[in-house]
PDB file of C-alpha atoms in Angstrom:
ATOM      1  CA  UNK G  17     201.444 100.551 186.526  1.00 45.00           C
ATOM      2  CA  UNK G  18     201.739  97.520 188.780  1.00 50.00           C
ATOM      3  CA  UNK G  19     200.016  97.461 192.135  1.00 55.00           C
ATOM      4  CA  UNK G  20     201.056  96.020 195.443  1.00 60.00           C
ATOM      5  CA  UNK G  21     198.696  95.135 198.218  1.00 64.00           C
ATOM      6  CA  UNK G  22     198.862  94.020 201.810  1.00 67.00           C
ATOM      7  CA  UNK G  23     196.209  92.067 203.667  1.00 67.00           C
ATOM      8  CA  UNK G  24     195.453  92.165 207.333  1.00 66.00           C
ATOM      9  CA  UNK G  25     194.714  89.022 209.307  1.00 65.00           C
ATOM     10  CA  UNK G  26     191.063  90.082 209.310  1.00 69.00           C
ATOM     11  CA  UNK G  27     191.067  90.079 205.494  1.00 70.00           C
ATOM     12  CA  UNK G  28     191.192  93.823 204.866  1.00 71.00           C
ATOM     13  CA  UNK G  29     193.283  94.685 201.819  1.00 70.00           C
ATOM     14  CA  UNK G  30     195.300  97.863 201.357  1.00 66.00           C
ATOM     15  CA  UNK G  31     196.451  98.754 197.868  1.00 65.00           C
ATOM     16  CA  UNK G  32     199.691 100.598 197.337  1.00 63.00           C
ATOM     17  CA  UNK G  33     199.181 102.412 194.078  1.00 60.00           C
ATOM     18  CA  UNK G  34     202.169 104.741 193.931  1.00 58.00           C
ATOM     19  CA  UNK G  35     205.372 103.122 192.797  1.00 61.00           C
ATOM     20  CA  UNK G  36     207.551 105.676 194.554  1.00 65.00           C
ATOM     21  CA  UNK G  37     205.638 105.643 197.853  1.00 75.00           C
ATOM     22  CA  UNK G  38     208.436 105.220 200.433  1.00 83.00           C
ATOM     23  CA  UNK G  39     208.089 102.775 203.310  1.00 85.00           C
ATOM     24  CA  UNK G  40     209.977 102.175 206.536  1.00 87.00           C
ATOM     25  CA  UNK G  41     213.165 100.219 205.778  1.00 90.00           C
ATOM     26  CA  UNK G  42     213.088  96.479 206.576  1.00 88.00           C
ATOM     27  CA  UNK G  43     216.831  96.539 207.409  1.00 90.00           C
ATOM     28  CA  UNK G  44     217.300  93.463 205.244  1.00 90.00           C
ATOM     29  CA  UNK G  45     220.644  94.737 203.889  1.00 92.00           C
ATOM     30  CA  UNK G  46     219.932  93.753 200.271  1.00 93.00           C
ATOM     31  CA  UNK G  47     220.647  97.247 198.900  1.00 93.00           C
ATOM     32  CA  UNK G  48     223.818  97.486 201.017  1.00 94.00           C
ATOM     33  CA  UNK G  49     225.021  94.159 199.639  1.00 92.00           C
ATOM     34  CA  UNK G  50     224.340  94.974 196.009  1.00 89.00           C
ATOM     35  CA  UNK G  51     225.532  98.526 195.473  1.00 90.00           C
ATOM     36  CA  UNK G  52     228.840 100.355 195.706  1.00 88.00           C
ATOM     37  CA  UNK G  53     227.866 103.971 196.437  1.00 94.00           C
ATOM     38  CA  UNK G  54     229.958 106.517 194.583  1.00 95.00           C
ATOM     39  CA  UNK G  55     231.558 109.126 196.844  1.00 96.00           C
ATOM     40  CA  UNK G  56     232.486 112.694 196.032  1.00 96.00           C
ATOM     41  CA  UNK G  57     235.666 114.196 197.475  1.00 96.00           C
ATOM     42  CA  UNK G  58     233.482 116.235 199.839  1.00 97.00           C
ATOM     43  CA  UNK G  59     231.800 113.038 201.081  1.00 97.00           C
ATOM     44  CA  UNK G  60     235.177 111.403 201.630  1.00 97.00           C
ATOM     45  CA  UNK G  61     236.268 114.421 203.700  1.00 97.00           C
ATOM     46  CA  UNK G  62     232.991 114.494 205.643  1.00 97.00           C
ATOM     47  CA  UNK G  63     232.965 110.786 206.432  1.00 97.00           C
ATOM     48  CA  UNK G  64     236.670 110.774 207.335  1.00 98.00           C
ATOM     49  CA  UNK G  65     236.064 113.697 209.677  1.00 97.00           C
ATOM     50  CA  UNK G  66     233.242 111.857 211.452  1.00 97.00           C
ATOM     51  CA  UNK G  67     235.512 108.829 211.854  1.00 98.00           C
ATOM     52  CA  UNK G  68     238.339 111.079 213.091  1.00 98.00           C
ATOM     53  CA  UNK G  69     240.800 109.876 210.444  1.00 98.00           C
ATOM     54  CA  UNK G  70     242.458 111.577 207.497  1.00 98.00           C
ATOM     55  CA  UNK G  71     240.865 111.470 204.049  1.00 97.00           C
ATOM     56  CA  UNK G  72     243.923 109.539 202.876  1.00 98.00           C
ATOM     57  CA  UNK G  73     243.420 106.873 205.564  1.00 98.00           C
ATOM     58  CA  UNK G  74     239.674 106.742 204.846  1.00 98.00           C
ATOM     59  CA  UNK G  75     240.350 106.101 201.152  1.00 98.00           C
ATOM     60  CA  UNK G  76     242.979 103.462 201.924  1.00 97.00           C
ATOM     61  CA  UNK G  77     240.710 101.582 204.317  1.00 97.00           C
ATOM     62  CA  UNK G  78     237.154 102.077 203.011  1.00 97.00           C
ATOM     63  CA  UNK G  79     237.263 103.169 199.363  1.00 97.00           C
ATOM     64  CA  UNK G  80     237.820 101.434 196.065  1.00 95.00           C
ATOM     65  CA  UNK G  81     239.361 103.889 193.589  1.00 94.00           C
ATOM     66  CA  UNK G  82     238.090 103.240 190.055  1.00 93.00           C
ATOM     67  CA  UNK G  83     238.042 104.941 186.656  1.00 94.00           C
ATOM     68  CA  UNK G  84     234.667 106.483 187.514  1.00 92.00           C
ATOM     69  CA  UNK G  85     235.830 107.733 190.910  1.00 93.00           C
ATOM     70  CA  UNK G  86     235.578 106.688 194.530  1.00 96.00           C
ATOM     71  CA  UNK G  87     233.319 103.753 195.396  1.00 95.00           C
ATOM     72  CA  UNK G  88     232.575 102.578 198.913  1.00 95.00           C
ATOM     73  CA  UNK G  89     234.345  99.260 199.397  1.00 95.00           C
ATOM     74  CA  UNK G  90     232.395  95.995 199.657  1.00 94.00           C
ATOM     75  CA  UNK G  91     233.214  92.887 201.662  1.00 92.00           C
ATOM     76  CA  UNK G  92     231.791  89.376 201.288  1.00 90.00           C
ATOM     77  CA  UNK G  93     228.818  90.462 203.417  1.00 87.00           C
ATOM     78  CA  UNK G  94     228.136  93.833 201.787  1.00 91.00           C
ATOM     79  CA  UNK G  95     229.180  97.404 202.385  1.00 95.00           C
ATOM     80  CA  UNK G  96     232.296  97.787 204.496  1.00 96.00           C
ATOM     81  CA  UNK G  97     230.182  99.664 207.084  1.00 97.00           C
ATOM     82  CA  UNK G  98     227.413  97.057 207.233  1.00 95.00           C
ATOM     83  CA  UNK G  99     227.108  94.817 210.276  1.00 93.00           C
ATOM     84  CA  UNK G 100     224.513  92.225 211.180  1.00 90.00           C
ATOM     85  CA  UNK G 101     222.363  91.646 214.235  1.00 85.00           C
ATOM     86  CA  UNK G 102     221.485  87.939 214.576  1.00 78.00           C
ATOM     87  CA  UNK G 103     222.273  87.395 210.867  1.00 71.00           C
ATOM     88  CA  UNK G 104     218.908  88.906 209.916  1.00 76.00           C
ATOM     89  CA  UNK G 105     218.874  92.660 210.556  1.00 86.00           C
ATOM     90  CA  UNK G 106     221.458  94.923 208.988  1.00 91.00           C
ATOM     91  CA  UNK G 107     222.983  97.905 210.716  1.00 92.00           C
ATOM     92  CA  UNK G 108     224.821 100.784 209.061  1.00 95.00           C
ATOM     93  CA  UNK G 109     227.727 101.872 211.236  1.00 95.00           C
ATOM     94  CA  UNK G 110     227.878 105.290 209.532  1.00 96.00           C
ATOM     95  CA  UNK G 111     224.137 105.895 209.167  1.00 95.00           C
ATOM     96  CA  UNK G 112     224.152 109.462 210.623  1.00 95.00           C
ATOM     97  CA  UNK G 113     226.807 110.525 208.085  1.00 96.00           C
ATOM     98  CA  UNK G 114     226.267 107.965 205.307  1.00 96.00           C
ATOM     99  CA  UNK G 115     226.970 108.842 201.658  1.00 96.00           C
ATOM    100  CA  UNK G 116     224.431 110.883 199.691  1.00 95.00           C
ATOM    101  CA  UNK G 117     223.599 107.866 197.481  1.00 94.00           C
ATOM    102  CA  UNK G 118     222.524 105.967 200.606  1.00 95.00           C
ATOM    103  CA  UNK G 119     220.817 109.005 202.114  1.00 93.00           C
ATOM    104  CA  UNK G 120     218.580 109.489 199.070  1.00 93.00           C
ATOM    105  CA  UNK G 121     217.701 105.776 198.691  1.00 92.00           C
ATOM    106  CA  UNK G 122     214.014 105.300 199.425  1.00 91.00           C
ATOM    107  CA  UNK G 123     212.718 101.802 200.125  1.00 91.00           C
ATOM    108  CA  UNK G 124     209.386 101.021 198.441  1.00 87.00           C
ATOM    109  CA  UNK G 125     207.306  97.897 197.978  1.00 82.00           C
ATOM    110  CA  UNK G 126     208.067  98.160 194.244  1.00 82.00           C
ATOM    111  CA  UNK G 127     211.868  97.979 194.461  1.00 87.00           C
ATOM    112  CA  UNK G 128     213.254  94.552 193.632  1.00 88.00           C
ATOM    113  CA  UNK G 129     215.710  94.903 196.516  1.00 91.00           C
ATOM    114  CA  UNK G 130     212.897  95.482 199.024  1.00 87.00           C
ATOM    115  CA  UNK G 131     210.873  92.590 197.607  1.00 84.00           C
ATOM    116  CA  UNK G 132     213.938  90.372 197.966  1.00 86.00           C
ATOM    117  CA  UNK G 133     214.336  91.678 201.519  1.00 85.00           C
ATOM    118  CA  UNK G 134     210.804  90.658 202.417  1.00 81.00           C
ATOM    119  CA  UNK G 135     211.447  87.214 200.967  1.00 80.00           C
ATOM    120  CA  UNK G 136     214.680  86.990 202.972  1.00 81.00           C
ATOM    121  CA  UNK G 137     213.027  87.778 206.298  1.00 77.00           C
ATOM    122  CA  UNK G 138     209.806  85.873 205.617  1.00 75.00           C
ATOM    123  CA  UNK G 139     208.993  83.011 207.949  1.00 66.00           C
ATOM    124  CA  UNK G 140     208.283  79.503 206.664  1.00 64.00           C
ATOM    125  CA  UNK G 141     204.477  79.860 206.766  1.00 58.00           C
ATOM    126  CA  UNK G 142     204.477  82.767 204.335  1.00 66.00           C
ATOM    127  CA  UNK G 143     202.422  85.079 206.572  1.00 69.00           C
ATOM    128  CA  UNK G 144     204.269  87.877 208.284  1.00 72.00           C
ATOM    129  CA  UNK G 145     202.945  90.326 210.789  1.00 74.00           C
ATOM    130  CA  UNK G 146     204.302  93.837 210.373  1.00 73.00           C
ATOM    131  CA  UNK G 147     205.287  93.698 214.041  1.00 74.00           C
ATOM    132  CA  UNK G 148     207.666  90.838 213.199  1.00 77.00           C
ATOM    133  CA  UNK G 149     209.496  92.987 210.664  1.00 81.00           C
ATOM    134  CA  UNK G 150     210.203  96.011 212.835  1.00 83.00           C
ATOM    135  CA  UNK G 151     211.990  96.283 216.167  1.00 81.00           C
ATOM    136  CA  UNK G 152     210.140  99.256 217.630  1.00 84.00           C
ATOM    137  CA  UNK G 153     206.567 100.504 217.813  1.00 87.00           C
ATOM    138  CA  UNK G 154     207.745 103.777 216.238  1.00 89.00           C
ATOM    139  CA  UNK G 155     209.086 101.942 213.150  1.00 86.00           C
ATOM    140  CA  UNK G 156     205.859  99.962 212.894  1.00 83.00           C
ATOM    141  CA  UNK G 157     203.777 103.139 213.125  1.00 83.00           C
ATOM    142  CA  UNK G 158     205.873 104.832 210.408  1.00 83.00           C
ATOM    143  CA  UNK G 159     205.412 101.786 208.164  1.00 81.00           C
ATOM    144  CA  UNK G 160     201.645 101.775 208.700  1.00 77.00           C
ATOM    145  CA  UNK G 161     201.467 105.538 208.111  1.00 78.00           C
ATOM    146  CA  UNK G 162     203.332 105.120 204.810  1.00 77.00           C
ATOM    147  CA  UNK G 163     200.591 102.778 203.595  1.00 69.00           C
ATOM    148  CA  UNK G 164     197.798 105.321 203.994  1.00 63.00           C
ATOM    149  CA  UNK G 165     195.409 105.280 201.078  1.00 49.00           C
ATOM    150  CA  UNK G 166     192.651 107.886 200.778  1.00 42.00           C
ATOM    151  CA  UNK G 167     193.330 109.090 204.295  1.00 44.00           C
ATOM    152  CA  UNK G 168     193.075 105.599 205.779  1.00 50.00           C
ATOM    153  CA  UNK G 169     195.933 103.293 206.627  1.00 49.00           C
ATOM    154  CA  UNK G 170     196.824 100.153 208.443  1.00 52.00           C
ATOM    155  CA  UNK G 171     196.653 100.308 212.188  1.00 51.00           C
ATOM    156  CA  UNK G 172     199.607  98.803 214.081  1.00 49.00           C
TER     157      UNK G 172
END
């Protein structure tokens, strides 16, 4: 199994050994640009209800109907519900009631999409501080907590 590691500015190294160990999302939007989540009829009804429109109108505006079923529509910049803050941070406009495929997606340092996201947001010098990735102290703390190894973890 491959390993990932992060280094602190003081030279401490933290190994991430578990491939499926979830991390705090970088909000890079890579997964939202590359996938068309499949929707069940119940999800269509639920999402339409939250948007206060009929299921028929939801399908007409936001869904691509295919041979395999309903897929969330994509635009040139990704999912139809994806918006951008300063061209760098993605924002899901339906996050509280997003499709199950999106809800169960777990970002990890081993996913190619998350690796591409880090590359996308990386500064020219190649060194990034975790505080530059996240907008809030709470997000930073969740990220550091997700990196705990043997009871120890990075400190924000």
